Short mmCIF file of C-alpha atoms and ligand atoms in Angstrom, two decimals:
data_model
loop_
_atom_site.label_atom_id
_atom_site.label_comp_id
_atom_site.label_asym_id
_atom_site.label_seq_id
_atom_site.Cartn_x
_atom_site.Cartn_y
_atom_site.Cartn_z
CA UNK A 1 26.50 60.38 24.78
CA UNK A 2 29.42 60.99 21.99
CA UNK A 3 30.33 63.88 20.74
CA UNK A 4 31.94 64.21 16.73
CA UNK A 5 33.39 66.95 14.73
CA UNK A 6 33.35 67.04 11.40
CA UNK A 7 36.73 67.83 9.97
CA UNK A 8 35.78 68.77 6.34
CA UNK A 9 32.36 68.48 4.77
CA UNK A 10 30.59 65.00 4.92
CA UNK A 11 27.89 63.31 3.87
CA UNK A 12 24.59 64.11 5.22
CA UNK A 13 23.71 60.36 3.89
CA UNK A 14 26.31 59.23 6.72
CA UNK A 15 26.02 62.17 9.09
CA UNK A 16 22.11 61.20 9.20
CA UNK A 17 23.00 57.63 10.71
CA UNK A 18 23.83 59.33 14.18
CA UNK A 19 21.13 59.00 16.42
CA UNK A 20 20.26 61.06 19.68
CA UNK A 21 23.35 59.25 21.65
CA UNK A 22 25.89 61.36 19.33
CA UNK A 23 26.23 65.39 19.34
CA UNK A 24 28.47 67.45 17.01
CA UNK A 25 31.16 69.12 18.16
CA UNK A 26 33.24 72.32 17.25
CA UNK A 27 36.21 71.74 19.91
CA UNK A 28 38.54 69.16 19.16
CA UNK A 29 39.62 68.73 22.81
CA UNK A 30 36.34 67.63 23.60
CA UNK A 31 35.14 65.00 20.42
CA UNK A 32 35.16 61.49 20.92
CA UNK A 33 35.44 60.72 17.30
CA UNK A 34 36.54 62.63 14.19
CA UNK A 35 35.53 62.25 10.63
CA UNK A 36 38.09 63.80 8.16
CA UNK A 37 38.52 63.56 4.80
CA UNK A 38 41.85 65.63 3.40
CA UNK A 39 42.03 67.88 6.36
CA UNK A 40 45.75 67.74 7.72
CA UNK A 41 45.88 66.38 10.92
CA UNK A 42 49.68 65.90 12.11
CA UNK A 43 49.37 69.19 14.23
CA UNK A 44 46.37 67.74 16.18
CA UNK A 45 48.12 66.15 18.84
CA UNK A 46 45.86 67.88 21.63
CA UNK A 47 43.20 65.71 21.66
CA UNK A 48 42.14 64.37 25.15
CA UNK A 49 38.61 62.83 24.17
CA UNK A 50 39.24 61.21 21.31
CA UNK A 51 38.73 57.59 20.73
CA UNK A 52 38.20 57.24 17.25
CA UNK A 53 38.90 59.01 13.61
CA UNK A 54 37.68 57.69 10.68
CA UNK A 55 38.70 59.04 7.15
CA UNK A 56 35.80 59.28 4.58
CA UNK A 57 38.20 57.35 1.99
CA UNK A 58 41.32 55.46 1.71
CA UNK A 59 44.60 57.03 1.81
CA UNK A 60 45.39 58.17 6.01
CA UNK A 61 48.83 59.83 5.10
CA UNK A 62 46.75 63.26 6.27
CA UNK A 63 46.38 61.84 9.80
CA UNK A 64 49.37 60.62 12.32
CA UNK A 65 48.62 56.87 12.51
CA UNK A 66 51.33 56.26 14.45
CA UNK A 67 50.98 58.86 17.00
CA UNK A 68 47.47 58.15 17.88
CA UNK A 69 48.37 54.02 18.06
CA UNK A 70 50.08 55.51 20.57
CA UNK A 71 47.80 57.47 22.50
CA UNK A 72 45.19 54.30 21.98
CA UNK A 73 43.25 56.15 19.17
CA UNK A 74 41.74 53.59 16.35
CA UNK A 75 42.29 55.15 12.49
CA UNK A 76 39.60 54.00 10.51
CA UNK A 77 39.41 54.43 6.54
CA UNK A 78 36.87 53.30 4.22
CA UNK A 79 38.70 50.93 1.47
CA UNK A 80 36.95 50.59 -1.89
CA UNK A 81 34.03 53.18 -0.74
CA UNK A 82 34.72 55.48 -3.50
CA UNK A 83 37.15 52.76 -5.88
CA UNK A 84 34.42 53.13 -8.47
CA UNK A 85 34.56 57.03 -8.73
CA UNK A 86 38.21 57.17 -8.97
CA UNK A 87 38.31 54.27 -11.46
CA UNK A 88 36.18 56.07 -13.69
CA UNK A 89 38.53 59.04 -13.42
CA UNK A 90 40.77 57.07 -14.62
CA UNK A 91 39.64 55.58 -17.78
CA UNK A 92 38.66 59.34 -18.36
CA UNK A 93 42.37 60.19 -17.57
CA UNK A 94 43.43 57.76 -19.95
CA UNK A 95 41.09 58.81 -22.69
CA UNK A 96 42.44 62.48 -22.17
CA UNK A 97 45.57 61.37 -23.23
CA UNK A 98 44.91 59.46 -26.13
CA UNK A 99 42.36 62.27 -27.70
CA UNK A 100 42.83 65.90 -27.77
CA UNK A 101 39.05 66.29 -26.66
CA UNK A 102 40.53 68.87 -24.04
CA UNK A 103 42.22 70.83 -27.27
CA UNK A 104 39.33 70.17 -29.04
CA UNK A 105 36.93 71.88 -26.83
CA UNK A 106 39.26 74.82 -26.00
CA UNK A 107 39.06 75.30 -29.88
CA UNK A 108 35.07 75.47 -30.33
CA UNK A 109 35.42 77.96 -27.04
CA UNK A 110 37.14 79.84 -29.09
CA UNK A 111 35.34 79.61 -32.10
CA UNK A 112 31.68 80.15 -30.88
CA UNK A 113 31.13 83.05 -32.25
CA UNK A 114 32.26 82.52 -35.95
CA UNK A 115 29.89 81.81 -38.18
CA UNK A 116 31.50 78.93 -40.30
CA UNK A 117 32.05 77.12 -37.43
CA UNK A 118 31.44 74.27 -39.12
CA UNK A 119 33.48 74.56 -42.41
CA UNK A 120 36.70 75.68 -40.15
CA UNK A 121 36.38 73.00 -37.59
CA UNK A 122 36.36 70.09 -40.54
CA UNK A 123 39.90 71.86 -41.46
CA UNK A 124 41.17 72.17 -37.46
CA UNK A 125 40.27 68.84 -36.45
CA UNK A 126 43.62 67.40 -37.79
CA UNK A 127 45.42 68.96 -35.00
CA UNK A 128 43.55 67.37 -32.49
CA UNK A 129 43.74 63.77 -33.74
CA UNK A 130 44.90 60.87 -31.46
CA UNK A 131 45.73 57.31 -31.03
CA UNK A 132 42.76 54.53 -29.55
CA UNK A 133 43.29 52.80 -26.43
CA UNK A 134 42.19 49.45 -27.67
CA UNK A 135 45.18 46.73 -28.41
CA UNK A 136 47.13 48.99 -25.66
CA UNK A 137 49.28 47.75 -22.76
CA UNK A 138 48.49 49.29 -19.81
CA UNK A 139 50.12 48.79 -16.42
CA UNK A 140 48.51 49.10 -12.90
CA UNK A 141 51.06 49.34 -9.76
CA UNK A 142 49.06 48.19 -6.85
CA UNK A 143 46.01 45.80 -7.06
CA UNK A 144 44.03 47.25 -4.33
CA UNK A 145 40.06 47.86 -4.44
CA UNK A 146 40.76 50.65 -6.99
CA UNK A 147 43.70 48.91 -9.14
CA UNK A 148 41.08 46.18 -9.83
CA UNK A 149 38.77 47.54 -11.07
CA UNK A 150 40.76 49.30 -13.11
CA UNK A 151 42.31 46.44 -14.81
CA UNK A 152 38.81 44.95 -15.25
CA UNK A 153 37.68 47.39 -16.85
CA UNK A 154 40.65 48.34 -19.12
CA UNK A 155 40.57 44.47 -20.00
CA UNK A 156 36.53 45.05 -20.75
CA UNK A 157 37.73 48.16 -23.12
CA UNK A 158 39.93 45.45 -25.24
CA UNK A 159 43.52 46.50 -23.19
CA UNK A 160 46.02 44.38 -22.43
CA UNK A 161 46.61 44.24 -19.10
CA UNK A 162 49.45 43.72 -16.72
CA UNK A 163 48.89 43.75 -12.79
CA UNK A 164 51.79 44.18 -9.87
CA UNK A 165 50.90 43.75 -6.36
CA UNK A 166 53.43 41.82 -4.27
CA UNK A 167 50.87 42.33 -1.26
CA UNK A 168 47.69 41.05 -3.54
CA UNK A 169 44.97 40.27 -0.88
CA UNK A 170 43.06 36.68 -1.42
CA UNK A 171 39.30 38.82 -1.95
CA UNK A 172 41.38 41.31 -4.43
CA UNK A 173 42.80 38.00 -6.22
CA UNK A 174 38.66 36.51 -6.82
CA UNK A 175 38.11 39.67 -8.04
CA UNK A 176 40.56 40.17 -10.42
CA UNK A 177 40.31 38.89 -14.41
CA UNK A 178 41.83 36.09 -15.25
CA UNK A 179 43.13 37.63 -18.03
CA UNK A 180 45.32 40.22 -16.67
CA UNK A 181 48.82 39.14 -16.65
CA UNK A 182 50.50 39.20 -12.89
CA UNK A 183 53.73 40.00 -13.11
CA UNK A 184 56.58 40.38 -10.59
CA UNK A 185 58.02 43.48 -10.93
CA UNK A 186 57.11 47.02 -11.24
CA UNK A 187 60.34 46.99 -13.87
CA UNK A 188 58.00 44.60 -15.93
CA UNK A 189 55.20 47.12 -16.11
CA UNK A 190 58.01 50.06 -16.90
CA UNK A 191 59.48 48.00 -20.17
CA UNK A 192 56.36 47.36 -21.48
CA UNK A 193 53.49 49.13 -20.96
CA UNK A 194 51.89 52.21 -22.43
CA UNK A 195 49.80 53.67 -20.08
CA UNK A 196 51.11 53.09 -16.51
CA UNK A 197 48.88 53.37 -13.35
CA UNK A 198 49.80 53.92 -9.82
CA UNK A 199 47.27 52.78 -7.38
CA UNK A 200 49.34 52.45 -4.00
CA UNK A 201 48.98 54.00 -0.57
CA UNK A 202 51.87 56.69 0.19
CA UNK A 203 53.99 55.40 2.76
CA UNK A 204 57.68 55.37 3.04
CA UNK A 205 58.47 51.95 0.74
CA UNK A 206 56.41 53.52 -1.93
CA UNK A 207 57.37 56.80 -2.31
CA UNK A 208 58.84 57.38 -6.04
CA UNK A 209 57.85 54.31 -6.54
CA UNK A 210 57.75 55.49 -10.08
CA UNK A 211 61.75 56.79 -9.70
CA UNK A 212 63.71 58.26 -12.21
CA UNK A 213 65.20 54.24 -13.15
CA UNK A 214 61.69 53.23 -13.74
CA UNK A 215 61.01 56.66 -16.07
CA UNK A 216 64.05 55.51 -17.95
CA UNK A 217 62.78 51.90 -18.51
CA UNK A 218 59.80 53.28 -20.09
CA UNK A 219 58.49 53.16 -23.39
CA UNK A 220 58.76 56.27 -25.99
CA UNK A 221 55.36 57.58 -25.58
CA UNK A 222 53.99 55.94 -22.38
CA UNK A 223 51.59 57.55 -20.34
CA UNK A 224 51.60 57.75 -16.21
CA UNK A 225 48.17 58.20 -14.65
CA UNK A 226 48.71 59.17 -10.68
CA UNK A 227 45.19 59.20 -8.83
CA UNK A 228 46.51 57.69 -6.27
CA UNK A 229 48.52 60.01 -3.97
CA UNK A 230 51.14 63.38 -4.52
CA UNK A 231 54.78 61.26 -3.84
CA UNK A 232 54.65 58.67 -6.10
CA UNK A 233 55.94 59.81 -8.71
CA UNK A 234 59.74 61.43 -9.11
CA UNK A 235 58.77 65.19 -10.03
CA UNK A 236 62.11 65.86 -10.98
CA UNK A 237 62.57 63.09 -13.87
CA UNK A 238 59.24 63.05 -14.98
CA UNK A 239 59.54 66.55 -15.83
CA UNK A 240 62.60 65.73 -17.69
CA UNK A 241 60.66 63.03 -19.53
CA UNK A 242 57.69 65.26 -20.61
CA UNK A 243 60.44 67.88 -22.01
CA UNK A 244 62.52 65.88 -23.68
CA UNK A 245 59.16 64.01 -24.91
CA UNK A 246 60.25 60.84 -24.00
CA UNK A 247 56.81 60.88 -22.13
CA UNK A 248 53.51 61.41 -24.22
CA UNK A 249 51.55 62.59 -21.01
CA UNK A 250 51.06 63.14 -17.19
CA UNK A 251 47.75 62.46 -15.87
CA UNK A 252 47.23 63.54 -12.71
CA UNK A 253 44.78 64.28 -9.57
CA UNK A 254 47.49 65.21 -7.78
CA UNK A 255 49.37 68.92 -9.14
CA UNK A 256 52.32 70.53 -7.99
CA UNK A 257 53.84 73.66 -8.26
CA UNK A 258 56.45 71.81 -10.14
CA UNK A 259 54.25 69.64 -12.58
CA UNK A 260 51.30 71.59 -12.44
CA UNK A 261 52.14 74.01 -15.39
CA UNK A 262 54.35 71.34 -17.38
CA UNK A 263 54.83 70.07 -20.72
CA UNK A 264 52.49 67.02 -20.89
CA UNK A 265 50.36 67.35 -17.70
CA UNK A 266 47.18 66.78 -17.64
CA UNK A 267 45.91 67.84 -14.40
CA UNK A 268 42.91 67.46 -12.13
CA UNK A 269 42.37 69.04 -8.26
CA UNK A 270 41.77 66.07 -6.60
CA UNK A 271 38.35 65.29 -7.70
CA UNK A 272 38.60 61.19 -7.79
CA UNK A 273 36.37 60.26 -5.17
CA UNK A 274 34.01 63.90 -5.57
CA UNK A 275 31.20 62.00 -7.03
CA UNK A 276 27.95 61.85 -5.25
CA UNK A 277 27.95 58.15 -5.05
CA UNK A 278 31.37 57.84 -3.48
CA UNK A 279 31.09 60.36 -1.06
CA UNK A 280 27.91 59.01 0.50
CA UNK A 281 29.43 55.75 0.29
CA UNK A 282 32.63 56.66 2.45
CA UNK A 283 30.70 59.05 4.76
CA UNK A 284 27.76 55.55 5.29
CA UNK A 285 30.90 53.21 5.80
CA UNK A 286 33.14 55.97 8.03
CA UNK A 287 29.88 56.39 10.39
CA UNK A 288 28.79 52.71 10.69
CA UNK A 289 32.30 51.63 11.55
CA UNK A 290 32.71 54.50 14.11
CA UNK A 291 29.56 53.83 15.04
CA UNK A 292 30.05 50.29 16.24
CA UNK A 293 33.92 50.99 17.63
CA UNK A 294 32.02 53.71 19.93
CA UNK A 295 28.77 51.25 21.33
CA UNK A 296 30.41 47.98 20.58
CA UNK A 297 33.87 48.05 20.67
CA UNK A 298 34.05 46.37 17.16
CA UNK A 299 36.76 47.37 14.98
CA UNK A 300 36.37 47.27 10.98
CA UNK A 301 38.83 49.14 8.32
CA UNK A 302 41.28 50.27 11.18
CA UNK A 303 44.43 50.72 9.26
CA UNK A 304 46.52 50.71 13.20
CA UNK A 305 44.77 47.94 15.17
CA UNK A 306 43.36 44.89 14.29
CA UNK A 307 40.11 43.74 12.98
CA UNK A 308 37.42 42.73 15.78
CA UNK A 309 34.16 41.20 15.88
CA UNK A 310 32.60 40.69 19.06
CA UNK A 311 28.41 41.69 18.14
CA UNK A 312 26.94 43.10 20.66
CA UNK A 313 27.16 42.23 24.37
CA UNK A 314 24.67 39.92 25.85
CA UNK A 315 26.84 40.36 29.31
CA UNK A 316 26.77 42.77 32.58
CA UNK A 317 29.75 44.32 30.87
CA UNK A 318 32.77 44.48 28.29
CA UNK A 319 36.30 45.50 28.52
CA UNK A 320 38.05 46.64 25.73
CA UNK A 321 41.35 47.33 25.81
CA UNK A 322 44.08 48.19 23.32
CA UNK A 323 47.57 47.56 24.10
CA UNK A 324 51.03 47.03 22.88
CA UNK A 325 51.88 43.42 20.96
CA UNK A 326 54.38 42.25 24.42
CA UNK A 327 54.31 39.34 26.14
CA UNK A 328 52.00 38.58 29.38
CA UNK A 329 49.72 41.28 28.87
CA UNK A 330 46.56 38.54 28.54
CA UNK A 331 47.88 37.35 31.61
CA UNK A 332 48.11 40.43 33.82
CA UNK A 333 44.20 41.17 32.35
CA UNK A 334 42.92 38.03 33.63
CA UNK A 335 44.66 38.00 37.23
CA UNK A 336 42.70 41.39 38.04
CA UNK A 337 39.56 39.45 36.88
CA UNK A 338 40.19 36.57 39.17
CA UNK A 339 41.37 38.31 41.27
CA UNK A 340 37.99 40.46 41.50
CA UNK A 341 36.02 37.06 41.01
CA UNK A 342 34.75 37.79 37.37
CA UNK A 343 33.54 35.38 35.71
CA UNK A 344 34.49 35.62 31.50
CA UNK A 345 31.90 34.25 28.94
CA UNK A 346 33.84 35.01 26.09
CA UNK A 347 37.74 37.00 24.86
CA UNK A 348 39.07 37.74 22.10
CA UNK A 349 43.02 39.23 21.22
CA UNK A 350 43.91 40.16 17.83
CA UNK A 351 47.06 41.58 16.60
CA UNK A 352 47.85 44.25 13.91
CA UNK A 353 52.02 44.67 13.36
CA UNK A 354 52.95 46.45 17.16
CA UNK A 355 49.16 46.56 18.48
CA UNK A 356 46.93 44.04 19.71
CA UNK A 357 43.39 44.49 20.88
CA UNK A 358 41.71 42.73 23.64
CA UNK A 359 37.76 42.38 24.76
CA UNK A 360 36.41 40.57 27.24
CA UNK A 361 32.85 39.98 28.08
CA UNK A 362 31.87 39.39 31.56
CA UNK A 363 29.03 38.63 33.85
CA UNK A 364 29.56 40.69 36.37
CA UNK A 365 30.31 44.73 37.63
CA UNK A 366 33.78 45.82 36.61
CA UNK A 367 34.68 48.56 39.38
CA UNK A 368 36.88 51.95 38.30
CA UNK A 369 39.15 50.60 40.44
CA UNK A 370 39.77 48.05 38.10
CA UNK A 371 39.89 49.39 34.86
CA UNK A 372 42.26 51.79 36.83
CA UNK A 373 44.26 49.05 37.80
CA UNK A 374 44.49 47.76 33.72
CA UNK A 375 44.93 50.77 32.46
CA UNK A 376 48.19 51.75 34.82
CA UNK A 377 49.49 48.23 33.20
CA UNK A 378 52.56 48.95 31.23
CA UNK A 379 51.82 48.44 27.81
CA UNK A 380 47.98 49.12 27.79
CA UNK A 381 47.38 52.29 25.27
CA UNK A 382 43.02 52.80 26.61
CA UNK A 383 40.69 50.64 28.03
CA UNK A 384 37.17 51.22 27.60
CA UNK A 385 34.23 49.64 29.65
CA UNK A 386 31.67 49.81 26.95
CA UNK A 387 28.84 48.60 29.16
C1 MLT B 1 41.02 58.64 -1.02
O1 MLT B 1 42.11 58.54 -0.46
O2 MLT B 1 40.22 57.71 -1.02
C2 MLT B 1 40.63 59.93 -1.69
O3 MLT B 1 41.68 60.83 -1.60
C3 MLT B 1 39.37 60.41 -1.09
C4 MLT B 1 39.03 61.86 -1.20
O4 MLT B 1 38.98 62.45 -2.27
O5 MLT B 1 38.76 62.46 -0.15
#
């Protein structure tokens, strides 16, 4: 039997896959798994139980990756669950900030009530006139399962489109139109572009990745769209640029005290992924995987160990253990098996950066004493006897 807490709201079209081996949980000290979506979990170091969290999206920089590597807990996210409800945030982003339709509307708010409505808006609609997005450059940082479809579609909407992704992925690459140019350098995207979209993961080499150079290389006018993550962006020189109107507009999903209420900003509270659609999609893909991590052992869309695929096991038993990525640790595994007399039908070790994962199926009875004896192994983060 597992036990799961639900960290912020998820969906019942994911919370329904659970069957009568899994029971919710309200203390974290005693959950095997956790399913989070934005809650902040960097304080959450007590967490004896836990085996598994999976975050109902993609960006993890609300949960301490590192940390729980560390104490042998696997971070799952859901990568391009919900890419088609922020990319359509996006195109509506853009659209914002070619049209006043957000002017527009605040004026027939105001307006309801007068009775010539419709003679006084033919005169007021000059004031909210704007510029097409057709024939445009636009610029996507980071060609991930959102940045692609973004580019697809801008290219489908008659943009012209320039894509930067040193770490482009082979499946992202097939996906990807042939007519978007690839270029090299973010500094490429900054010279040129008019509408310029950040779709990166915050991490350490990407914060500011739009930096106050990059604002400077920019075109009179451009546009920066940030649905992507808080970070990104410098605050501090963008502001500077919307002021001195060197920027047209900020479009954001991501407000701070310091942007929130500035020239140019056009603000959302996060709602990217809060469609129906891609919140059942990320709470179906955060269950399944945690699903089969907790019975199997498999691992799918960990973003700190490697990617596993064992099925199911057709053995007496299987050890899975996660460990360090040193030398001799396969070794020192299989010496307690001999040593014990078990037979192995079938191993696999796979390595993500400093973590490697190891299962082994075998035919017969592992004792306690055993997986006592591999876990006190220095450099083994948990082992698990799944059956
Ligand atoms: C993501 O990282 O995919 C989004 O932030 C998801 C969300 O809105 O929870």
């Amino acid at each position: 039997m597992f036990q799961y807490k639900c960290l912020n709201p998820i969906s019942e079209c994911g919370i329904s896959l659970f069957d009568e081996n899994y029971t919710t949980t309200d203390n974290l000290q005693d959950a095997d798994a956790v399913l989070v979506r934005s809650a902040a979990m960097h304080d959450m170091k007590d967490v004896p139980n836990l085996l598994a969290v999976a975050r109902a999206g993609a960006g993890v920089n609300n949960i301490p990756v590192e940390d729980y590597a560390e104490k042998g807990i696997v971070v799952f996210n859901t990568p391009g669950a919900n890419a088609n409800g922020v990319k359509e945030m996006v195109i509506a982003g853009m659209l914002l900030a070619s049209r006043d339709l957000i002017g527009g509307h605040a004026w027939v708010e105001e307006n309801k009530d007068n009775a010539d409505i419709t003679k006084a808006m033919e005169k007021a609609k000059k004031a909210f006139a704007g510029t097409e997005i057709k024939d445009k450059k636009i610029g996507v940082i980071g060609l991930g399962a959102i940045g692609v479809l973004v580019a697809n579609v801008a290219k489908n909407l008659g943009m012209d489109v320039y894509g930067y992704d040193p770490y482009l992925s082979l499946k992202n690459a097939w996906n990807l139109s042939r007519s978007v140019h690839h270029v090299s350098s973010a500094d490429e995207i900054f010279e040129n572009c008019d509408f310029i979209s950040v779709h990166v993961p915050l991490m350490d080499a990407t914060r500011n990745i739009v930096g106050r150079e990059g604002i400077a290389k920019m075109k009179e006018g451009a546009v920066i769209l940030n649905f992507a993550r808080n970070g990104l962006v410098d605050e501090d020189a963008l502001v500077e640029a919307l002021e001195s109107g060197k920027l047209r507009h900020y479009v954001t999903d991501f407000p701070t005290p310091k942007v929130a209420g500035a020239k140019g900003v056009i603000a959302f509270p996060h709602l990217g992924a809060s469609t129906e659609e891609s919140e059942d999609n990320c709470a179906v893909m955060a269950v399944e995987q945690l699903m089969d991590y907790l019975e199997n052992g498999n691992i799918k869309n960990s973003v700190n160990f490697p990617n596993t695929d064992m099925g199911v096991c057709q053995t007496e038993g299987r050890i899975a253990i996660l460990h360090r990525n040193i030398p001799n640790m396969l070794t020192q595994f299989t010496s307690i098996f001999s040593k014990d007399n078990i037979n192995i039908t079938e191993m696999s070790n796979k390595t993500k950066g400093k973590y490697s994962y190891a299962i082994f199926d075998v035919e017969s009875v592992v004792d306690e004493e055993a997986i006592n004896e591999i876990a006190a192994i220095d450099g083994v983060l948990k082992v698990r006897l799944i059956k």
